[in-house]
PDB file of N, CA and C in Angstrom:
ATOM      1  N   UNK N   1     171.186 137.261  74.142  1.00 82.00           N
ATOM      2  CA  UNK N   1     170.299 137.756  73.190  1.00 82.00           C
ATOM      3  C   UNK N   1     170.955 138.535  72.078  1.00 82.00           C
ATOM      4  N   UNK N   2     170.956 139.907  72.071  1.00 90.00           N
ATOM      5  CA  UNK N   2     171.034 140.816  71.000  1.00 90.00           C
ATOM      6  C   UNK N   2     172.578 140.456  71.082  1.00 90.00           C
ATOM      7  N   UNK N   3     173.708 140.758  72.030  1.00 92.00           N
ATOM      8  CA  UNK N   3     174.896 140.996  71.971  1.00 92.00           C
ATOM      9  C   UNK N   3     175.530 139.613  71.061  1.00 92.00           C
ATOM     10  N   UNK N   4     174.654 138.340  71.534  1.00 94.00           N
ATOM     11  CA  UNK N   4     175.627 137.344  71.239  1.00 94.00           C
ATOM     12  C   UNK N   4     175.064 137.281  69.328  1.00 94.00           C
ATOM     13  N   UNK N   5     173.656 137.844  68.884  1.00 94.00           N
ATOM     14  CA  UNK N   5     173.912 137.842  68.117  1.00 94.00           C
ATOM     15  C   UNK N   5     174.685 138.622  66.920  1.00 94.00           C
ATOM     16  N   UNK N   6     174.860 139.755  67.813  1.00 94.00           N
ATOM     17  CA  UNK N   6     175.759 140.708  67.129  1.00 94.00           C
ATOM     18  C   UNK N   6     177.374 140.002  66.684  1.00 94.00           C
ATOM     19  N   UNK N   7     177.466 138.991  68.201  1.00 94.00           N
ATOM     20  CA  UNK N   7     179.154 138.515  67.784  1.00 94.00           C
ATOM     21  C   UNK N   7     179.207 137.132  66.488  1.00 94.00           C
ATOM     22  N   UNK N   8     178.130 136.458  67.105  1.00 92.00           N
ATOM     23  CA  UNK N   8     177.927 135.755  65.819  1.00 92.00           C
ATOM     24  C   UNK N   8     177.994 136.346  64.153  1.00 92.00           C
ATOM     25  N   UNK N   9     177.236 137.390  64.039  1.00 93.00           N
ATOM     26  CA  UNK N   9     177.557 137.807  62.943  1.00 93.00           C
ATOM     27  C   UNK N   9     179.048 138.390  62.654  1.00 93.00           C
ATOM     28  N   UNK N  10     179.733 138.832  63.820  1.00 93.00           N
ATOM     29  CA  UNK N  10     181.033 139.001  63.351  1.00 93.00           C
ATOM     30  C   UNK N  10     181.938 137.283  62.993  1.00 93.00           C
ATOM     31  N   UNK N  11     181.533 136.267  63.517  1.00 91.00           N
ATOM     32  CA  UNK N  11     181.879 134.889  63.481  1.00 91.00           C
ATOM     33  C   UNK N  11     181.469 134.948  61.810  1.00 91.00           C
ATOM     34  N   UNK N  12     180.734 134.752  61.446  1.00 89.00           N
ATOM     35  CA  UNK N  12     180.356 134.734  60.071  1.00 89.00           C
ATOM     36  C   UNK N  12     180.874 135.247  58.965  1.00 89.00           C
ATOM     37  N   UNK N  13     181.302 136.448  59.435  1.00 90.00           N
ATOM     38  CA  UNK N  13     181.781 137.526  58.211  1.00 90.00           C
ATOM     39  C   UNK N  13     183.596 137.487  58.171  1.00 90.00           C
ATOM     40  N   UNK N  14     183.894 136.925  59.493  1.00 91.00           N
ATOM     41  CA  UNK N  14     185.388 136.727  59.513  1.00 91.00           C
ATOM     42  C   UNK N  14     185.841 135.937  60.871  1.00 91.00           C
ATOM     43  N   UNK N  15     186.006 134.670  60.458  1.00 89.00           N
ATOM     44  CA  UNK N  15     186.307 133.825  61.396  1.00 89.00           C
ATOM     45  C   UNK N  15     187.188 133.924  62.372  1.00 89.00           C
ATOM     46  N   UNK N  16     188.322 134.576  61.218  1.00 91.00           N
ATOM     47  CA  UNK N  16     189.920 134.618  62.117  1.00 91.00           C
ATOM     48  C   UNK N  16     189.619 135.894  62.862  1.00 91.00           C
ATOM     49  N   UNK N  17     189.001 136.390  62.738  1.00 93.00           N
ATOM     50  CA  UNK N  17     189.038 138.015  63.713  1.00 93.00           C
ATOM     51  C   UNK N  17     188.871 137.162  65.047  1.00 93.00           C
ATOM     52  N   UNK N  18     190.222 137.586  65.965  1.00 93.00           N
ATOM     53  CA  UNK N  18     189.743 136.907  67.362  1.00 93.00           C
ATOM     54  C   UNK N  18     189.323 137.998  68.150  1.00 93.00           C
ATOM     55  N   UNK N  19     188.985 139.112  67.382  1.00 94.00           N
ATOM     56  CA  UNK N  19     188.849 140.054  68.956  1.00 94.00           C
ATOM     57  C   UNK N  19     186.775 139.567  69.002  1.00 94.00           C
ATOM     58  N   UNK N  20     186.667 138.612  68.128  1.00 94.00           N
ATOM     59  CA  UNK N  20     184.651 138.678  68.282  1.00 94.00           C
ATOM     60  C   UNK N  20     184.596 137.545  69.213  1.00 94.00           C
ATOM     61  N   UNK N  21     185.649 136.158  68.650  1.00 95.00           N
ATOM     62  CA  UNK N  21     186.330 135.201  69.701  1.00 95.00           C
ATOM     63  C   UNK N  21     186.115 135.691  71.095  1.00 95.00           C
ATOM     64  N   UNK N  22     187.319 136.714  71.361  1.00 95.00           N
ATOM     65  CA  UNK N  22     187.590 137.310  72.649  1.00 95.00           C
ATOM     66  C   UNK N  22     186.193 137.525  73.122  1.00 95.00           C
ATOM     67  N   UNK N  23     185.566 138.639  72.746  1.00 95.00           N
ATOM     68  CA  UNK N  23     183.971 139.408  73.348  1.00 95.00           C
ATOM     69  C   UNK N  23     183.361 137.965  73.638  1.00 95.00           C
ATOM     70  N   UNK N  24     182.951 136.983  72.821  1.00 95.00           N
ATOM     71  CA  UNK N  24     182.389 135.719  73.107  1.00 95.00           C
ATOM     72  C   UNK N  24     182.828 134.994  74.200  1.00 95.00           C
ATOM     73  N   UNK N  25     183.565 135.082  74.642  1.00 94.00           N
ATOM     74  CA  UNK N  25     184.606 134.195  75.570  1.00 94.00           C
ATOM     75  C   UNK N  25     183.965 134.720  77.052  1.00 94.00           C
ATOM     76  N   UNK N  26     184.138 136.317  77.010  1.00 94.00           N
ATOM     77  CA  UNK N  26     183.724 137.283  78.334  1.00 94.00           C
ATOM     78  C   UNK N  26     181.947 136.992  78.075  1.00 94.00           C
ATOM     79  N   UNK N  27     181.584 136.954  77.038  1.00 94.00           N
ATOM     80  CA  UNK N  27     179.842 136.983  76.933  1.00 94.00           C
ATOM     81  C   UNK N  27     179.317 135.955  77.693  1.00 94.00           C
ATOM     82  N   UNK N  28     179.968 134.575  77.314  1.00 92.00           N
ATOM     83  CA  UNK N  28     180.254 133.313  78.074  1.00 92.00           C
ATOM     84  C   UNK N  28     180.235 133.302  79.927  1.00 92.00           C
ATOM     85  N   UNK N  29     181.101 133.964  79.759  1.00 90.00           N
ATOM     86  CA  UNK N  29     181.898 134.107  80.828  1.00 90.00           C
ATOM     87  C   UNK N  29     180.825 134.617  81.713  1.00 90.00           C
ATOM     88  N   UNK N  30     179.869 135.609  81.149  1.00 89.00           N
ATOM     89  CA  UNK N  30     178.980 136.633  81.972  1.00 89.00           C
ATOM     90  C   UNK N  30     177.765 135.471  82.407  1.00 89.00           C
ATOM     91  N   UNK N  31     177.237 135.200  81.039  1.00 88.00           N
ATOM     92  CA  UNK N  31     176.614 133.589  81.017  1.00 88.00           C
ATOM     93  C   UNK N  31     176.383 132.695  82.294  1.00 88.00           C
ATOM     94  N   UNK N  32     177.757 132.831  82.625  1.00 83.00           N
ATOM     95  CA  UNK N  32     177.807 131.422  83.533  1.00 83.00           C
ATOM     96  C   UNK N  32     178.147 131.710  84.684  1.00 83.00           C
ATOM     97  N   UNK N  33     178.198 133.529  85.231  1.00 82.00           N
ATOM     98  CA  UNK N  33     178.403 133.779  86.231  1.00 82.00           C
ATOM     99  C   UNK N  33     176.908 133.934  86.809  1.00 82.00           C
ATOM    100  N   UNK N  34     176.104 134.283  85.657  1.00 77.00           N
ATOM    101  CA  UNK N  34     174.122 134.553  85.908  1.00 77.00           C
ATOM    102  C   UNK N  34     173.432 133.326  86.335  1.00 77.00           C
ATOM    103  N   UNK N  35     174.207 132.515  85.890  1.00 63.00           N
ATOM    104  CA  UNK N  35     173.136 130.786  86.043  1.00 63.00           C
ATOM    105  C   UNK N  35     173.886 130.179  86.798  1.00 63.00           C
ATOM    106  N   UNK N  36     175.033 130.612  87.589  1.00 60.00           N
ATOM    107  CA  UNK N  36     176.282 129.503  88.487  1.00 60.00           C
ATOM    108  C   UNK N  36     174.594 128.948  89.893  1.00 60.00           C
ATOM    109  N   UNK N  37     175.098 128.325  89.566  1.00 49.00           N
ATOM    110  CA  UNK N  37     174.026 127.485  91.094  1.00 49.00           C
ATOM    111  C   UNK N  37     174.215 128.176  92.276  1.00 49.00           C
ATOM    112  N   UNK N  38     173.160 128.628  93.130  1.00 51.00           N
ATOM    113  CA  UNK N  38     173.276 129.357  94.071  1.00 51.00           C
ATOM    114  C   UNK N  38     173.509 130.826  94.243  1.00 51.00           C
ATOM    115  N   UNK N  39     173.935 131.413  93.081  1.00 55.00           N
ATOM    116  CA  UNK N  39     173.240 132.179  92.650  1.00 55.00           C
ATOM    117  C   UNK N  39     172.048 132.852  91.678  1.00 55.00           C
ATOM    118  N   UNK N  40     171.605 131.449  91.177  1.00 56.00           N
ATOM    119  CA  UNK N  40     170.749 131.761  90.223  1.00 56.00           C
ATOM    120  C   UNK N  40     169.719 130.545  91.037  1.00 56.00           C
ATOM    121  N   UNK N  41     168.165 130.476  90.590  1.00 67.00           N
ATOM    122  CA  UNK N  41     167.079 129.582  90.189  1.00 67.00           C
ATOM    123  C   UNK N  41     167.216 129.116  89.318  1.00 67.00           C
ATOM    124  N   UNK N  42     166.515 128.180  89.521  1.00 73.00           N
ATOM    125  CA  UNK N  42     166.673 126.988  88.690  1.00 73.00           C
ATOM    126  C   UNK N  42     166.271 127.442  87.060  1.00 73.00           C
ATOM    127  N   UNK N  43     165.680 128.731  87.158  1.00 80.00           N
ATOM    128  CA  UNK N  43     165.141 128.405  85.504  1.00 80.00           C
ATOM    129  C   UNK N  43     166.667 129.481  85.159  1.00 80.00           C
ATOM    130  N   UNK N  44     167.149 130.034  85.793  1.00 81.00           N
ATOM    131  CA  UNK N  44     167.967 130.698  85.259  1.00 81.00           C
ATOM    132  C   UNK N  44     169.448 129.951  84.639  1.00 81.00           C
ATOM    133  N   UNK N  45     169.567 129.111  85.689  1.00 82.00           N
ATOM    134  CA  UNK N  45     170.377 127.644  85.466  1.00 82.00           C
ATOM    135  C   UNK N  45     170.153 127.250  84.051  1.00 82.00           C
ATOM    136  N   UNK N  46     169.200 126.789  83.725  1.00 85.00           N
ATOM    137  CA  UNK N  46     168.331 126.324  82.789  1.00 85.00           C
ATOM    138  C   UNK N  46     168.837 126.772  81.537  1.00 85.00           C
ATOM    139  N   UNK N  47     168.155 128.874  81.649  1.00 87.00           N
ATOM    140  CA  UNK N  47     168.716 129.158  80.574  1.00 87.00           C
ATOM    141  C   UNK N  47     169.767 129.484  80.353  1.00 87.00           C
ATOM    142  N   UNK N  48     170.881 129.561  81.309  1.00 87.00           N
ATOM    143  CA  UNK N  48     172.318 129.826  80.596  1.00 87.00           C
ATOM    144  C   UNK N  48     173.056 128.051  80.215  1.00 87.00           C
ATOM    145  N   UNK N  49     172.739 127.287  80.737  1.00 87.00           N
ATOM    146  CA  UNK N  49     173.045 125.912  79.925  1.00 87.00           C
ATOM    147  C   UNK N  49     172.500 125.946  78.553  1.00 87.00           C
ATOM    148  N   UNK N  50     171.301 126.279  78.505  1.00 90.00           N
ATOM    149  CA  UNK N  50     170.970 126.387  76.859  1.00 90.00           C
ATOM    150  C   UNK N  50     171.836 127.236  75.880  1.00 90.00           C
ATOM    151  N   UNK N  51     171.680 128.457  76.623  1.00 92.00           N
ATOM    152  CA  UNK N  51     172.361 129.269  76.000  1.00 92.00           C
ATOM    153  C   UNK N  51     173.936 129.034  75.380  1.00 92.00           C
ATOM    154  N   UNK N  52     174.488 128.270  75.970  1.00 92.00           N
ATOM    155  CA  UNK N  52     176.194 127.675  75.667  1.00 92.00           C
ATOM    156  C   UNK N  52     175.708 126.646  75.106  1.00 92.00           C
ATOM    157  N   UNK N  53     174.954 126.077  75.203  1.00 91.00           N
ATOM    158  CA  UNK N  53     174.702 125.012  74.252  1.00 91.00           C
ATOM    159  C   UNK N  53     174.386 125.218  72.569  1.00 91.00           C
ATOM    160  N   UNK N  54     173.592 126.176  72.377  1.00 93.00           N
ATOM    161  CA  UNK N  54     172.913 127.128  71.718  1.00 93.00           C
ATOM    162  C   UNK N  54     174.460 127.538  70.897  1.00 93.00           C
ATOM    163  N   UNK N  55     175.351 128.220  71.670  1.00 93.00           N
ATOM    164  CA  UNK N  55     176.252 128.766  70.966  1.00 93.00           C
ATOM    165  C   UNK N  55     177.502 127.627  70.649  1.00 93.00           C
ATOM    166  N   UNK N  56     177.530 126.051  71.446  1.00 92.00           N
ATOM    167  CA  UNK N  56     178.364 125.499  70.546  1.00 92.00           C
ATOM    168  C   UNK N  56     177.995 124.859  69.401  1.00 92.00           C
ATOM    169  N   UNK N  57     176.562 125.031  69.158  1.00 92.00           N
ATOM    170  CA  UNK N  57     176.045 124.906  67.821  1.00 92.00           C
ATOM    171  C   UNK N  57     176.346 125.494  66.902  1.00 92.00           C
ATOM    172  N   UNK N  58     176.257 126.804  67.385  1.00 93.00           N
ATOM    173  CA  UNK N  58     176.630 127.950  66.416  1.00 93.00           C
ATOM    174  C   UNK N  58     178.527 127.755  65.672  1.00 93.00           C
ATOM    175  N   UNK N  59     179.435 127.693  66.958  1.00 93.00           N
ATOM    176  CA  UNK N  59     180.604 127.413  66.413  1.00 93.00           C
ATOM    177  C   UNK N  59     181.001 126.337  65.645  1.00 93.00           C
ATOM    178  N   UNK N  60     180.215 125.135  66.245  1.00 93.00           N
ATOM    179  CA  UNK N  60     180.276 123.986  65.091  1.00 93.00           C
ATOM    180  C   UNK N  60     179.949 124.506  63.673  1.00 93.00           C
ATOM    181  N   UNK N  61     178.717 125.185  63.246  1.00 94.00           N
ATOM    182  CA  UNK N  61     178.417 125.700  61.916  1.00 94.00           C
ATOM    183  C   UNK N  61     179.559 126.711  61.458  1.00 94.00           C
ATOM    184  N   UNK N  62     180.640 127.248  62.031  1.00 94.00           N
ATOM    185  CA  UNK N  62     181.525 128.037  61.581  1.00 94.00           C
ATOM    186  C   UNK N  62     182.246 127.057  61.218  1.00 94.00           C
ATOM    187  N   UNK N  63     182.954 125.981  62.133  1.00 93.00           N
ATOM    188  CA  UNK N  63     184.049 125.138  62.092  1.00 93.00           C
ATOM    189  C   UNK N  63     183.990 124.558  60.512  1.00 93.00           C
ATOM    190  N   UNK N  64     182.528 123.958  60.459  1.00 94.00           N
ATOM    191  CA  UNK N  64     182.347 123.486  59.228  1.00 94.00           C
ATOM    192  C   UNK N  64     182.412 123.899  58.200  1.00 94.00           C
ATOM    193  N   UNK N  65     182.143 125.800  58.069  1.00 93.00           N
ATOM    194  CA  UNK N  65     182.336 126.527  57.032  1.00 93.00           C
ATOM    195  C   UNK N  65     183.302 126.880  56.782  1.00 93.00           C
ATOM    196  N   UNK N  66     184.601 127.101  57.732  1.00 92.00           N
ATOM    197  CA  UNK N  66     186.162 127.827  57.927  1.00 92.00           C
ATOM    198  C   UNK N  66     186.643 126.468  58.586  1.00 92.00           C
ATOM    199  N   UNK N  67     187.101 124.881  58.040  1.00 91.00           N
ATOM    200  CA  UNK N  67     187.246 124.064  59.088  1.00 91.00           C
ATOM    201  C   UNK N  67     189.228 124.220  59.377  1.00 91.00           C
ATOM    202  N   UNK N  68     189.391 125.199  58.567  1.00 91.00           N
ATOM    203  CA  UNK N  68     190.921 125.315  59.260  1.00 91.00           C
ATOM    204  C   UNK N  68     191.200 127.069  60.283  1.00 91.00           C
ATOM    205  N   UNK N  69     189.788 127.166  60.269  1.00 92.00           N
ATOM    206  CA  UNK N  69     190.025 128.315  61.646  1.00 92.00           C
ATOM    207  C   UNK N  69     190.056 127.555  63.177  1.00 92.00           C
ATOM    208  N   UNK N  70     190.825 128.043  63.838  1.00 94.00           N
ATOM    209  CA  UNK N  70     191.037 127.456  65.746  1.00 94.00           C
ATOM    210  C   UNK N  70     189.654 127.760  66.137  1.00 94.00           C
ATOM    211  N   UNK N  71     189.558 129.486  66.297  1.00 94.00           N
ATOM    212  CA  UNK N  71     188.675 129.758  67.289  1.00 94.00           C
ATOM    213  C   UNK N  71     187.152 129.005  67.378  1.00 94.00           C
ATOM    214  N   UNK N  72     186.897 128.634  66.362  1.00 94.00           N
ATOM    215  CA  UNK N  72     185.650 128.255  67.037  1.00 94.00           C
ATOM    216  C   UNK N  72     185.390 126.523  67.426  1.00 94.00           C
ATOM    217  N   UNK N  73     186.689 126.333  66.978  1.00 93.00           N
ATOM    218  CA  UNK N  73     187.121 124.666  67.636  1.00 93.00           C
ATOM    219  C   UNK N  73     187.530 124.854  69.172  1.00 93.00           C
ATOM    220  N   UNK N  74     188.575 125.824  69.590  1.00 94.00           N
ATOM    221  CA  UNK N  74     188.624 126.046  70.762  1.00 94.00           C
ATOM    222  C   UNK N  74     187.616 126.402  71.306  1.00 94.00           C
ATOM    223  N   UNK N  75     186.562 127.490  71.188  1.00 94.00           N
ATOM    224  CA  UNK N  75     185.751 128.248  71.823  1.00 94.00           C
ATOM    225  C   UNK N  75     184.548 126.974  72.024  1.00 94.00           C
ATOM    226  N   UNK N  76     184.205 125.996  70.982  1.00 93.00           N
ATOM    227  CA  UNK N  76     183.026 124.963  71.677  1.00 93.00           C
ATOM    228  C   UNK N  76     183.860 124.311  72.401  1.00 93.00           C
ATOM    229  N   UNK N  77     184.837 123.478  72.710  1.00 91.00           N
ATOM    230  CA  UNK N  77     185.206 122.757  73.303  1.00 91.00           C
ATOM    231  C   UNK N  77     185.258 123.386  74.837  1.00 91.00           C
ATOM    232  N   UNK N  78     185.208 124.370  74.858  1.00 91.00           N
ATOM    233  CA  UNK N  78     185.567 125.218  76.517  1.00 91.00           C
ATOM    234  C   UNK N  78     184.076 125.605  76.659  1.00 91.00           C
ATOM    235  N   UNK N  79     183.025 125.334  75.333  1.00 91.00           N
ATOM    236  CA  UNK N  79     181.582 125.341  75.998  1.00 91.00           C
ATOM    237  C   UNK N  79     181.130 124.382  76.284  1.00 91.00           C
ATOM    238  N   UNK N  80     181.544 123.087  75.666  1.00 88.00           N
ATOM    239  CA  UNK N  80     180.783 121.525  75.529  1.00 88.00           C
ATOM    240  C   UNK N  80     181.793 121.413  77.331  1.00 88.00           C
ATOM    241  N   UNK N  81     182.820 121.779  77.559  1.00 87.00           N
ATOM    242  CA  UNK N  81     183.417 121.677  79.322  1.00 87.00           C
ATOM    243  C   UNK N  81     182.490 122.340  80.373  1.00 87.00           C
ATOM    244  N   UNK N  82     182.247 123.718  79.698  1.00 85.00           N
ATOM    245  CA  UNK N  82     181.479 124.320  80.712  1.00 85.00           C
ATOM    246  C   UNK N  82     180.297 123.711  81.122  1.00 85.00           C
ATOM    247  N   UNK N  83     179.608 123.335  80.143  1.00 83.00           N
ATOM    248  CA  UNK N  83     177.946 122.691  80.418  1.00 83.00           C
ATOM    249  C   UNK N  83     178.050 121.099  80.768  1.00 83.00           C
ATOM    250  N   UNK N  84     178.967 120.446  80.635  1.00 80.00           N
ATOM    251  CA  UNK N  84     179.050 119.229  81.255  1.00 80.00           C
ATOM    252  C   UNK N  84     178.057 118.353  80.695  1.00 80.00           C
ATOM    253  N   UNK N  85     177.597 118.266  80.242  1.00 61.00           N
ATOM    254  CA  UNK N  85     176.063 117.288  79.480  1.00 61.00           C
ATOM    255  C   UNK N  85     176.461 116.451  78.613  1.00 61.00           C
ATOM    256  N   UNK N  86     175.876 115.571  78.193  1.00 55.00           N
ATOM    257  CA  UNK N  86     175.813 114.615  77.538  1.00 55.00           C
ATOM    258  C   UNK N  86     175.535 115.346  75.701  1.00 55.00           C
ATOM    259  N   UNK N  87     174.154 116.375  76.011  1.00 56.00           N
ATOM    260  CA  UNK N  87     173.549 116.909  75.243  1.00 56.00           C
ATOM    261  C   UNK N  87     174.776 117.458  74.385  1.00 56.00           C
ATOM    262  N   UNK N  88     175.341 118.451  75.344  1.00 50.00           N
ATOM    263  CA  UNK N  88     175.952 119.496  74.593  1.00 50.00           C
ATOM    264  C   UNK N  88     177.595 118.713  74.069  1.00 50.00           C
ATOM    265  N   UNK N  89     177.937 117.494  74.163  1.00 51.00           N
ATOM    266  CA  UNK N  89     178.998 116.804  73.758  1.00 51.00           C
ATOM    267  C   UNK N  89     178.144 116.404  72.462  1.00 51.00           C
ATOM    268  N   UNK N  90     177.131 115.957  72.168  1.00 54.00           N
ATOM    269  CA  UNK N  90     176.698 115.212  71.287  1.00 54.00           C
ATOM    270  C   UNK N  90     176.337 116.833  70.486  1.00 54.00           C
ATOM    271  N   UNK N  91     176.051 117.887  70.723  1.00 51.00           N
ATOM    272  CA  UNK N  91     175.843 118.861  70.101  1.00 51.00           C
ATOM    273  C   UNK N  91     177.063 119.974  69.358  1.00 51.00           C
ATOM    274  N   UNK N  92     177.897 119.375  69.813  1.00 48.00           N
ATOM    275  CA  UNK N  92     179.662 120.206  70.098  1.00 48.00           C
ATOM    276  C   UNK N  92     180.002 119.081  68.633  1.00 48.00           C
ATOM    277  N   UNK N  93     179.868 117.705  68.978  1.00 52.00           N
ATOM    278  CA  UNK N  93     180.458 116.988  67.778  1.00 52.00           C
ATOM    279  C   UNK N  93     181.249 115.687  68.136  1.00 52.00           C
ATOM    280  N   UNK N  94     181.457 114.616  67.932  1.00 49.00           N
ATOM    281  CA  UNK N  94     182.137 113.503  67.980  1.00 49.00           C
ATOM    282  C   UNK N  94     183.896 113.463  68.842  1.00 49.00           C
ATOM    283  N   UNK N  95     184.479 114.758  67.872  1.00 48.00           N
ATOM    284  CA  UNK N  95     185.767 114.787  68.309  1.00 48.00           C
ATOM    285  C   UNK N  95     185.419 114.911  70.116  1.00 48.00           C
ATOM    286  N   UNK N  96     184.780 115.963  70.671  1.00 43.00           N
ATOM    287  CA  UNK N  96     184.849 116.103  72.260  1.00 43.00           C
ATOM    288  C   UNK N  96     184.301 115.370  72.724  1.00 43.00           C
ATOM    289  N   UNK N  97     183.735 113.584  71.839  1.00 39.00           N
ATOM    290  CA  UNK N  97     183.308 112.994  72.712  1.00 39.00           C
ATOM    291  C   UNK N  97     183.837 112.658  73.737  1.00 39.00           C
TER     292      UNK N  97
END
């Protein structure tokens, strides 16, 4: 919610800053420890797949605006892995097909 949009706006205002990278990475990270199967229900599952999905959208729209910054080429590609979907490859972009 609030946090990831706080880092997004640091994504926006300065791409190369990796320490918003970094926080995103652990935000992620928290993400997918809340919805891991078996510890979560199913709707919770649910919403942290969206949620990484949600945010390799977001990095694609950086990539495209800064397309010679890494981080947010690295950072979807380790989200379009995490969520495993079809969705979120086709949402990440062609290259991770």
């Amino acid at each position: 919610g609030e946090e990831y949009e706080l880092v997004r706006q640091a994504f926006f205002t300065e791409p190369e800053d990796q320490s918003g990278w970094i926080y995103h990475r652990w935000l992620t990270a928290q993400t997918l420890k809340g919805g891991a199967q078996g510890l979560a229900g199913d709707d919770e599952v649910k919403d942290a797949m969206e949620t990484l999905r949600r945010e390799a959208g977001y990095c694609r729209e950086v990539s495209e605006m800064e397309p010679g910054s890494k981080w947010p080429v690295v950072t979807r590609a380790r989200l379009v892995r995490a969520t495993g979907t079809e969705d979120a490859r086709v949402e990440a972009g062609d290259e991770f097909v």
